[in-house]
Structures are given as C-alpha cells and as structure tokens.
Amino acid sequence: MDCICLKVRDDQTGFVADNARSLVEARFEEGLYTRAVYSDDTMVGFVLFDYDPEIPGWCMSRFMIGAQYQGQGLGKEAVLRFLDFMREERKVGELYLHVELENTAAYQLYEKLGFQTVGEIQYTFDGTTYREWRMMRRL
C-alpha cells in the first residue's frame, strides 16, 4: 500500500505510469522486476526494471520519487544506488532508460549522473503515442 499511495506531482503524471499499474504488470508479466526506494524506514520511491530484447539490454523502465519527497536529493541518491545494485548484484555492464521528450527535469538529472542520449524512440501503448529519449550509461 505504501507504494500504491506514492504519487508524483500533478505536472509529472504523464511521465511515469501509476505504481499500482506497475505492480500489477510486474506480478503478471514475466521478466519485470521491482525495487522500493527507502529513506530510513519510509518508502519514498519505486523502480521497475527489465531486460529489453529490442535494445538489447537492461533498462530502468520506470522510476519515481513521491511528490512530498522530491527536492531533497533522494532521486539522485536512489539512481546511484540502483546503478550500484545493477553492477554489483546483476553484473550488468550498461543500463538504459527512456525519458519523455518534455521531461526536461528528469533528462537533466540523468545527464548529470552520466547517462548519454543514444537515440529517440516513438511507440504506441494502450492507445497513447509516446516520444522518448533513449539514454545509456556504462556501469
């Protein structure tokens, strides 16, 4: 319930799927993995990741920090720890992610953390067309 109750700011709702949807997808779709983001004993965010055979490579598919916890450096710290997890536990050499073209704040964060733009993609999911930057970082 802590994860489901976490929401992004209203102006960010189009940039990441609702956590309830992500949890359901992870439960019923093989190959989707989840991680909670904690600050001390409080859940503050959520990560969904998978191996994307179209890239091919591992991808941080969804990442969010709850609105009330944003602006405290928790997103940056969470991404850095996730990179460590993928390198050390999963033995991954590079990680991909996608950022909506209009999501400049997330794009700038990932760029500061060493991700580089490797292309632009467009796809339709559930009747909505998305345009995103594909970014990659070597681990």
CSV table of N, CA and C in Angstrom, one decimal:
chain,number,residue,atom,x,y,z
A,1,MET,N,0.8,-1.2,0.0
A,1,MET,CA,0.0,0.0,0.0
A,1,MET,C,0.9,1.3,0.0
A,2,ASP,N,2.0,1.2,0.7
A,2,ASP,CA,2.9,2.4,0.7
A,2,ASP,C,3.3,2.8,-0.7
A,3,CYS,N,3.6,1.8,-1.6
A,3,CYS,CA,4.0,2.0,-2.9
A,3,CYS,C,2.8,2.6,-3.8
A,4,ILE,N,1.7,2.0,-3.6
A,4,ILE,CA,0.5,2.4,-4.4
A,4,ILE,C,0.1,3.8,-4.0
A,5,CYS,N,0.3,4.2,-2.8
A,5,CYS,CA,-0.1,5.6,-2.3
A,5,CYS,C,0.9,6.6,-2.8
A,6,LEU,N,2.1,6.3,-3.2
A,6,LEU,CA,3.1,7.3,-3.7
A,6,LEU,C,2.6,7.8,-5.0
A,7,LYS,N,2.6,9.1,-5.1
A,7,LYS,CA,2.2,9.7,-6.4
A,7,LYS,C,3.2,10.8,-6.7
A,8,VAL,N,3.4,11.1,-8.0
A,8,VAL,CA,4.2,12.2,-8.5
A,8,VAL,C,3.4,13.4,-8.4
A,9,ARG,N,4.1,14.6,-8.7
A,9,ARG,CA,3.3,15.8,-8.7
A,9,ARG,C,2.4,15.8,-9.9
A,10,ASP,N,1.4,16.6,-9.9
A,10,ASP,CA,0.4,16.7,-10.9
A,10,ASP,C,1.0,16.9,-12.3
A,11,ASP,N,2.0,17.8,-12.4
A,11,ASP,CA,2.6,18.1,-13.6
A,11,ASP,C,3.5,17.0,-14.2
A,12,GLN,N,3.7,15.9,-13.4
A,12,GLN,CA,4.5,14.8,-13.8
A,12,GLN,C,3.7,13.6,-14.1
A,13,THR,N,2.4,13.6,-14.0
A,13,THR,CA,1.6,12.4,-14.1
A,13,THR,C,1.7,11.7,-15.5
A,14,GLY,N,2.0,12.4,-16.6
A,14,GLY,CA,2.1,11.8,-17.9
A,14,GLY,C,3.5,11.2,-18.1
A,15,PHE,N,4.4,11.4,-17.2
A,15,PHE,CA,5.8,10.9,-17.5
A,15,PHE,C,6.1,9.5,-16.9
A,16,VAL,N,5.3,9.0,-16.0
A,16,VAL,CA,5.5,7.7,-15.4
A,16,VAL,C,4.2,7.0,-15.1
A,17,ALA,N,4.1,5.8,-15.3
A,17,ALA,CA,2.9,5.0,-15.0
A,17,ALA,C,2.6,5.0,-13.5
A,18,ASP,N,1.4,4.9,-13.2
A,18,ASP,CA,1.0,4.8,-11.8
A,18,ASP,C,1.6,3.5,-11.2
A,19,ASN,N,2.0,3.6,-9.9
A,19,ASN,CA,2.7,2.5,-9.3
A,19,ASN,C,1.8,1.3,-9.2
A,20,ALA,N,0.5,1.4,-9.0
A,20,ALA,CA,-0.4,0.3,-8.9
A,20,ALA,C,-0.3,-0.5,-10.2
A,21,ARG,N,-0.4,0.2,-11.3
A,21,ARG,CA,-0.3,-0.4,-12.6
A,21,ARG,C,1.0,-1.2,-12.8
A,22,SER,N,2.1,-0.5,-12.4
A,22,SER,CA,3.4,-1.1,-12.5
A,22,SER,C,3.5,-2.4,-11.6
A,23,LEU,N,3.0,-2.4,-10.5
A,23,LEU,CA,3.0,-3.6,-9.6
A,23,LEU,C,2.2,-4.7,-10.2
A,24,VAL,N,1.0,-4.4,-10.8
A,24,VAL,CA,0.2,-5.4,-11.4
A,24,VAL,C,1.0,-6.0,-12.6
A,25,GLU,N,1.5,-5.1,-13.5
A,25,GLU,CA,2.3,-5.6,-14.6
A,25,GLU,C,3.5,-6.5,-14.2
A,26,ALA,N,4.2,-6.1,-13.1
A,26,ALA,CA,5.3,-6.9,-12.6
A,26,ALA,C,4.8,-8.3,-12.1
A,27,ARG,N,3.7,-8.3,-11.6
A,27,ARG,CA,3.1,-9.6,-11.0
A,27,ARG,C,2.8,-10.6,-12.1
A,28,PHE,N,2.3,-10.0,-13.2
A,28,PHE,CA,1.7,-10.9,-14.2
A,28,PHE,C,2.5,-11.0,-15.5
A,29,GLU,N,3.5,-10.1,-15.7
A,29,GLU,CA,4.4,-10.2,-16.9
A,29,GLU,C,5.8,-10.7,-16.4
A,30,GLU,N,6.2,-11.8,-17.1
A,30,GLU,CA,7.5,-12.4,-16.7
A,30,GLU,C,8.6,-11.4,-17.1
A,31,GLY,N,9.6,-11.3,-16.3
A,31,GLY,CA,10.8,-10.5,-16.6
A,31,GLY,C,10.7,-9.1,-16.1
A,32,LEU,N,9.7,-8.7,-15.4
A,32,LEU,CA,9.7,-7.3,-14.9
A,32,LEU,C,10.0,-7.4,-13.4
A,33,TYR,N,10.9,-6.6,-12.9
A,33,TYR,CA,11.4,-6.6,-11.5
A,33,TYR,C,11.1,-5.3,-10.9
A,34,THR,N,10.9,-5.3,-9.6
A,34,THR,CA,10.6,-4.1,-8.8
A,34,THR,C,11.6,-3.9,-7.7
A,35,ARG,N,11.8,-2.6,-7.3
A,35,ARG,CA,12.6,-2.3,-6.1
A,35,ARG,C,11.9,-1.1,-5.5
A,36,ALA,N,11.9,-1.1,-4.2
A,36,ALA,CA,11.3,0.1,-3.4
A,36,ALA,C,12.5,1.0,-3.1
A,37,VAL,N,12.3,2.3,-3.0
A,37,VAL,CA,13.3,3.2,-2.6
A,37,VAL,C,12.9,3.7,-1.2
A,38,TYR,N,13.8,3.6,-0.3
A,38,TYR,CA,13.6,4.0,1.1
A,38,TYR,C,14.5,5.1,1.5
A,39,SER,N,14.0,5.9,2.4
A,39,SER,CA,14.8,6.9,3.1
A,39,SER,C,14.6,6.5,4.6
A,40,ASP,N,15.6,6.0,5.2
A,40,ASP,CA,15.4,5.4,6.6
A,40,ASP,C,14.3,4.4,6.5
A,41,ASP,N,13.2,4.5,7.3
A,41,ASP,CA,12.2,3.5,7.3
A,41,ASP,C,11.0,3.9,6.4
A,42,THR,N,11.1,5.0,5.7
A,42,THR,CA,10.0,5.5,4.9
A,42,THR,C,10.2,5.2,3.4
A,43,MET,N,9.2,4.6,2.8
A,43,MET,CA,9.2,4.3,1.3
A,43,MET,C,9.0,5.7,0.6
A,44,VAL,N,9.9,6.1,-0.2
A,44,VAL,CA,9.8,7.4,-0.9
A,44,VAL,C,9.7,7.3,-2.4
A,45,GLY,N,10.0,6.1,-3.0
A,45,GLY,CA,10.0,5.9,-4.4
A,45,GLY,C,9.9,4.5,-4.8
A,46,PHE,N,10.0,4.3,-6.2
A,46,PHE,CA,9.8,3.0,-6.8
A,46,PHE,C,10.6,2.9,-8.1
A,47,VAL,N,11.1,1.7,-8.4
A,47,VAL,CA,11.8,1.4,-9.6
A,47,VAL,C,11.2,0.1,-10.2
A,48,LEU,N,11.0,0.1,-11.5
A,48,LEU,CA,10.6,-1.1,-12.3
A,48,LEU,C,11.7,-1.2,-13.3
A,49,PHE,N,12.3,-2.5,-13.4
A,49,PHE,CA,13.3,-2.7,-14.4
A,49,PHE,C,13.2,-4.0,-15.1
A,50,ASP,N,13.8,-4.1,-16.3
A,50,ASP,CA,13.6,-5.4,-17.1
A,50,ASP,C,14.7,-5.5,-18.1
A,51,TYR,N,14.8,-6.6,-18.7
A,51,TYR,CA,15.7,-6.8,-19.9
A,51,TYR,C,14.9,-6.6,-21.1
A,52,ASP,N,15.3,-5.6,-21.9
A,52,ASP,CA,14.5,-5.3,-23.1
A,52,ASP,C,15.3,-5.9,-24.3
A,53,PRO,N,14.7,-6.9,-24.9
A,53,PRO,CA,15.4,-7.6,-26.0
A,53,PRO,C,15.4,-6.7,-27.3
A,54,GLU,N,14.6,-5.7,-27.4
A,54,GLU,CA,14.7,-4.8,-28.5
A,54,GLU,C,15.9,-3.9,-28.5
A,55,ILE,N,16.5,-3.7,-27.3
A,55,ILE,CA,17.7,-2.8,-27.3
A,55,ILE,C,18.9,-3.4,-27.8
A,56,PRO,N,19.3,-4.6,-27.5
A,56,PRO,CA,19.1,-5.4,-26.3
A,56,PRO,C,19.9,-4.9,-25.1
A,57,GLY,N,19.2,-4.9,-23.9
A,57,GLY,CA,19.9,-4.5,-22.7
A,57,GLY,C,19.0,-4.3,-21.6
A,58,TRP,N,19.6,-4.2,-20.4
A,58,TRP,CA,18.8,-3.9,-19.2
A,58,TRP,C,18.3,-2.5,-19.1
A,59,CYS,N,17.1,-2.3,-18.7
A,59,CYS,CA,16.5,-1.0,-18.7
A,59,CYS,C,15.8,-0.6,-17.4
A,60,MET,N,16.1,0.6,-16.9
A,60,MET,CA,15.3,1.1,-15.8
A,60,MET,C,14.0,1.6,-16.4
A,61,SER,N,13.0,0.8,-16.4
A,61,SER,CA,11.7,1.2,-17.2
A,61,SER,C,10.9,2.3,-16.6
A,62,ARG,N,10.9,2.3,-15.2
A,62,ARG,CA,10.1,3.3,-14.5
A,62,ARG,C,10.8,3.6,-13.2
A,63,PHE,N,10.8,4.9,-13.0
A,63,PHE,CA,11.4,5.4,-11.7
A,63,PHE,C,10.6,6.6,-11.3
A,64,MET,N,10.3,6.6,-10.0
A,64,MET,CA,9.6,7.8,-9.4
A,64,MET,C,10.0,8.0,-8.0
A,65,ILE,N,9.9,9.2,-7.6
A,65,ILE,CA,10.0,9.6,-6.2
A,65,ILE,C,8.7,10.4,-5.9
A,66,GLY,N,8.1,10.0,-4.7
A,66,GLY,CA,6.8,10.6,-4.4
A,66,GLY,C,7.0,12.1,-4.3
A,67,ALA,N,5.9,12.8,-4.6
A,67,ALA,CA,5.9,14.3,-4.7
A,67,ALA,C,6.4,14.9,-3.4
A,68,GLN,N,5.9,14.4,-2.2
A,68,GLN,CA,6.3,15.0,-1.0
A,68,GLN,C,7.8,14.8,-0.6
A,69,TYR,N,8.5,13.9,-1.3
A,69,TYR,CA,9.9,13.6,-1.1
A,69,TYR,C,10.8,14.2,-2.1
A,70,GLN,N,10.3,14.9,-3.1
A,70,GLN,CA,11.1,15.4,-4.2
A,70,GLN,C,11.8,16.7,-3.7
A,71,GLY,N,13.0,17.0,-4.3
A,71,GLY,CA,13.7,18.2,-4.0
A,71,GLY,C,14.7,18.0,-2.8
A,72,GLN,N,14.9,16.8,-2.4
A,72,GLN,CA,15.7,16.5,-1.2
A,72,GLN,C,17.0,15.7,-1.6
A,73,GLY,N,17.2,15.5,-2.9
A,73,GLY,CA,18.3,14.7,-3.3
A,73,GLY,C,18.1,13.2,-3.3
A,74,LEU,N,16.9,12.8,-3.0
A,74,LEU,CA,16.6,11.4,-2.9
A,74,LEU,C,16.6,10.7,-4.2
A,75,GLY,N,16.1,11.4,-5.3
A,75,GLY,CA,16.1,10.8,-6.6
A,75,GLY,C,17.5,10.5,-7.1
A,76,LYS,N,18.4,11.4,-6.9
A,76,LYS,CA,19.8,11.3,-7.3
A,76,LYS,C,20.4,10.1,-6.6
A,77,GLU,N,20.2,10.1,-5.3
A,77,GLU,CA,20.8,9.0,-4.5
A,77,GLU,C,20.2,7.6,-4.8
A,78,ALA,N,18.9,7.6,-5.1
A,78,ALA,CA,18.3,6.3,-5.5
A,78,ALA,C,18.8,5.8,-6.8
A,79,VAL,N,19.0,6.7,-7.8
A,79,VAL,CA,19.5,6.2,-9.1
A,79,VAL,C,20.9,5.7,-8.9
A,80,LEU,N,21.8,6.4,-8.1
A,80,LEU,CA,23.1,6.0,-7.9
A,80,LEU,C,23.2,4.6,-7.2
A,81,ARG,N,22.3,4.4,-6.2
A,81,ARG,CA,22.3,3.1,-5.6
A,81,ARG,C,21.8,2.0,-6.5
A,82,PHE,N,20.8,2.4,-7.4
A,82,PHE,CA,20.3,1.4,-8.3
A,82,PHE,C,21.4,1.0,-9.3
A,83,LEU,N,22.2,2.0,-9.7
A,83,LEU,CA,23.3,1.6,-10.6
A,83,LEU,C,24.3,0.7,-9.9
A,84,ASP,N,24.6,0.9,-8.7
A,84,ASP,CA,25.4,0.0,-7.9
A,84,ASP,C,24.8,-1.4,-7.8
A,85,PHE,N,23.5,-1.4,-7.6
A,85,PHE,CA,22.8,-2.7,-7.5
A,85,PHE,C,23.0,-3.5,-8.8
A,86,MET,N,22.7,-2.8,-9.9
A,86,MET,CA,22.7,-3.5,-11.2
A,86,MET,C,24.2,-3.9,-11.6
A,87,ARG,N,25.2,-3.1,-11.2
A,87,ARG,CA,26.5,-3.5,-11.5
A,87,ARG,C,27.0,-4.7,-10.6
A,88,GLU,N,26.7,-4.5,-9.3
A,88,GLU,CA,27.3,-5.5,-8.3
A,88,GLU,C,26.5,-6.8,-8.2
A,89,GLU,N,25.1,-6.7,-8.2
A,89,GLU,CA,24.3,-7.8,-8.0
A,89,GLU,C,23.9,-8.5,-9.3
A,90,ARG,N,23.6,-7.7,-10.3
A,90,ARG,CA,23.1,-8.2,-11.6
A,90,ARG,C,24.2,-8.4,-12.6
A,91,LYS,N,25.4,-7.9,-12.3
A,91,LYS,CA,26.6,-7.9,-13.2
A,91,LYS,C,26.3,-7.3,-14.5
A,92,VAL,N,25.6,-6.2,-14.5
A,92,VAL,CA,25.2,-5.5,-15.8
A,92,VAL,C,26.3,-4.5,-16.1
A,93,GLY,N,26.7,-4.4,-17.4
A,93,GLY,CA,27.7,-3.5,-17.8
A,93,GLY,C,27.2,-2.2,-18.3
A,94,GLU,N,26.0,-2.1,-18.7
A,94,GLU,CA,25.4,-0.8,-19.1
A,94,GLU,C,23.9,-0.9,-18.8
A,95,LEU,N,23.3,0.3,-18.6
A,95,LEU,CA,21.9,0.4,-18.2
A,95,LEU,C,21.3,1.5,-19.1
A,96,TYR,N,20.1,1.1,-19.6
A,96,TYR,CA,19.3,2.0,-20.5
A,96,TYR,C,18.1,2.6,-19.7
A,97,LEU,N,17.6,3.7,-20.2
A,97,LEU,CA,16.4,4.2,-19.7
A,97,LEU,C,15.8,5.1,-20.8
A,98,HIS,N,14.5,5.4,-20.6
A,98,HIS,CA,13.8,6.3,-21.5
A,98,HIS,C,13.2,7.4,-20.8
A,99,VAL,N,13.2,8.6,-21.4
A,99,VAL,CA,12.7,9.8,-20.8
A,99,VAL,C,11.8,10.5,-21.9
A,100,GLU,N,10.6,10.9,-21.4
A,100,GLU,CA,9.7,11.6,-22.3
A,100,GLU,C,10.5,12.9,-22.8
A,101,LEU,N,10.3,13.3,-24.0
A,101,LEU,CA,11.0,14.4,-24.6
A,101,LEU,C,10.7,15.7,-23.8
A,102,GLU,N,9.5,15.8,-23.2
A,102,GLU,CA,9.1,17.0,-22.5
A,102,GLU,C,9.6,17.0,-21.0
A,103,ASN,N,10.1,15.9,-20.6
A,103,ASN,CA,10.5,15.7,-19.1
A,103,ASN,C,11.9,16.2,-19.0
A,104,THR,N,12.1,17.5,-19.1
A,104,THR,CA,13.5,18.1,-19.0
A,104,THR,C,14.1,17.9,-17.7
A,105,ALA,N,13.4,17.9,-16.6
A,105,ALA,CA,14.0,17.8,-15.2
A,105,ALA,C,14.6,16.4,-15.1
A,106,ALA,N,13.9,15.4,-15.5
A,106,ALA,CA,14.5,14.0,-15.4
A,106,ALA,C,15.6,13.9,-16.4
A,107,TYR,N,15.5,14.4,-17.6
A,107,TYR,CA,16.6,14.3,-18.6
A,107,TYR,C,17.9,14.9,-18.0
A,108,GLN,N,17.7,16.1,-17.4
A,108,GLN,CA,18.9,16.8,-16.8
A,108,GLN,C,19.5,16.0,-15.7
A,109,LEU,N,18.7,15.4,-14.8
A,109,LEU,CA,19.2,14.6,-13.7
A,109,LEU,C,20.0,13.4,-14.3
A,110,TYR,N,19.4,12.7,-15.2
A,110,TYR,CA,20.1,11.5,-15.8
A,110,TYR,C,21.4,11.9,-16.5
A,111,GLU,N,21.4,13.0,-17.2
A,111,GLU,CA,22.6,13.5,-17.8
A,111,GLU,C,23.7,13.8,-16.8
A,112,LYS,N,23.3,14.5,-15.7
A,112,LYS,CA,24.3,14.8,-14.6
A,112,LYS,C,24.9,13.5,-14.0
A,113,LEU,N,24.1,12.4,-14.0
A,113,LEU,CA,24.5,11.1,-13.5
A,113,LEU,C,25.3,10.3,-14.5
A,114,GLY,N,25.6,10.9,-15.6
A,114,GLY,CA,26.4,10.2,-16.6
A,114,GLY,C,25.7,9.4,-17.7
A,115,PHE,N,24.4,9.5,-17.8
A,115,PHE,CA,23.7,8.9,-18.9
A,115,PHE,C,23.9,9.8,-20.2
A,116,GLN,N,24.0,9.1,-21.3
A,116,GLN,CA,24.1,9.8,-22.6
A,116,GLN,C,23.0,9.4,-23.5
A,117,THR,N,22.5,10.4,-24.3
A,117,THR,CA,21.5,10.1,-25.2
A,117,THR,C,22.0,9.3,-26.4
A,118,VAL,N,21.3,8.2,-26.6
A,118,VAL,CA,21.8,7.3,-27.7
A,118,VAL,C,20.7,7.2,-28.8
A,119,GLY,N,19.6,7.9,-28.7
A,119,GLY,CA,18.6,7.9,-29.7
A,119,GLY,C,17.3,8.4,-29.3
A,120,GLU,N,16.4,8.5,-30.2
A,120,GLU,CA,15.0,8.9,-29.9
A,120,GLU,C,14.1,7.8,-30.4
A,121,ILE,N,13.1,7.4,-29.6
A,121,ILE,CA,12.1,6.4,-30.0
A,121,ILE,C,10.7,6.9,-29.9
A,122,GLN,N,9.8,6.2,-30.6
A,122,GLN,CA,8.4,6.5,-30.6
A,122,GLN,C,7.7,5.2,-30.6
A,123,TYR,N,6.7,5.1,-29.8
A,123,TYR,CA,5.9,3.9,-29.7
A,123,TYR,C,4.5,4.2,-29.3
A,124,THR,N,3.5,3.3,-29.5
A,124,THR,CA,2.2,3.5,-29.0
A,124,THR,C,1.9,2.3,-28.0
A,125,PHE,N,1.4,2.7,-26.9
A,125,PHE,CA,1.0,1.8,-25.8
A,125,PHE,C,-0.4,2.2,-25.3
A,126,ASP,N,-1.3,1.2,-25.3
A,126,ASP,CA,-2.6,1.4,-24.7
A,126,ASP,C,-3.3,2.7,-25.3
A,127,GLY,N,-3.1,2.8,-26.6
A,127,GLY,CA,-3.7,3.9,-27.4
A,127,GLY,C,-3.1,5.2,-27.3
A,128,THR,N,-2.0,5.4,-26.6
A,128,THR,CA,-1.2,6.6,-26.5
A,128,THR,C,0.1,6.5,-27.2
A,129,THR,N,0.5,7.5,-27.9
A,129,THR,CA,1.8,7.5,-28.6
A,129,THR,C,2.8,8.3,-27.7
A,130,TYR,N,3.9,7.7,-27.5
A,130,TYR,CA,5.0,8.3,-26.7
A,130,TYR,C,6.2,8.6,-27.5
A,131,ARG,N,6.9,9.7,-27.2
A,131,ARG,CA,8.1,10.0,-27.9
A,131,ARG,C,9.1,10.2,-26.7
A,132,GLU,N,10.2,9.5,-26.8
A,132,GLU,CA,11.2,9.5,-25.7
A,132,GLU,C,12.6,9.5,-26.1
A,133,TRP,N,13.5,10.0,-25.3
A,133,TRP,CA,14.9,9.9,-25.5
A,133,TRP,C,15.3,8.5,-24.9
A,134,ARG,N,16.2,7.8,-25.6
A,134,ARG,CA,16.8,6.6,-25.0
A,134,ARG,C,18.2,7.1,-24.6
A,135,MET,N,18.4,6.8,-23.3
A,135,MET,CA,19.7,7.1,-22.7
A,135,MET,C,20.4,5.9,-22.2
A,136,MET,N,21.7,5.9,-22.1
A,136,MET,CA,22.5,4.8,-21.6
A,136,MET,C,23.7,5.2,-20.8
A,137,ARG,N,24.0,4.4,-19.8
A,137,ARG,CA,25.2,4.7,-19.0
A,137,ARG,C,26.0,3.4,-18.8
A,138,ARG,N,27.2,3.4,-19.0
A,138,ARG,CA,28.1,2.3,-18.7
A,138,ARG,C,28.3,2.2,-17.3
A,139,LEU,N,28.3,1.0,-16.7
A,139,LEU,CA,28.4,0.8,-15.3
A,139,LEU,C,29.8,0.3,-15.0
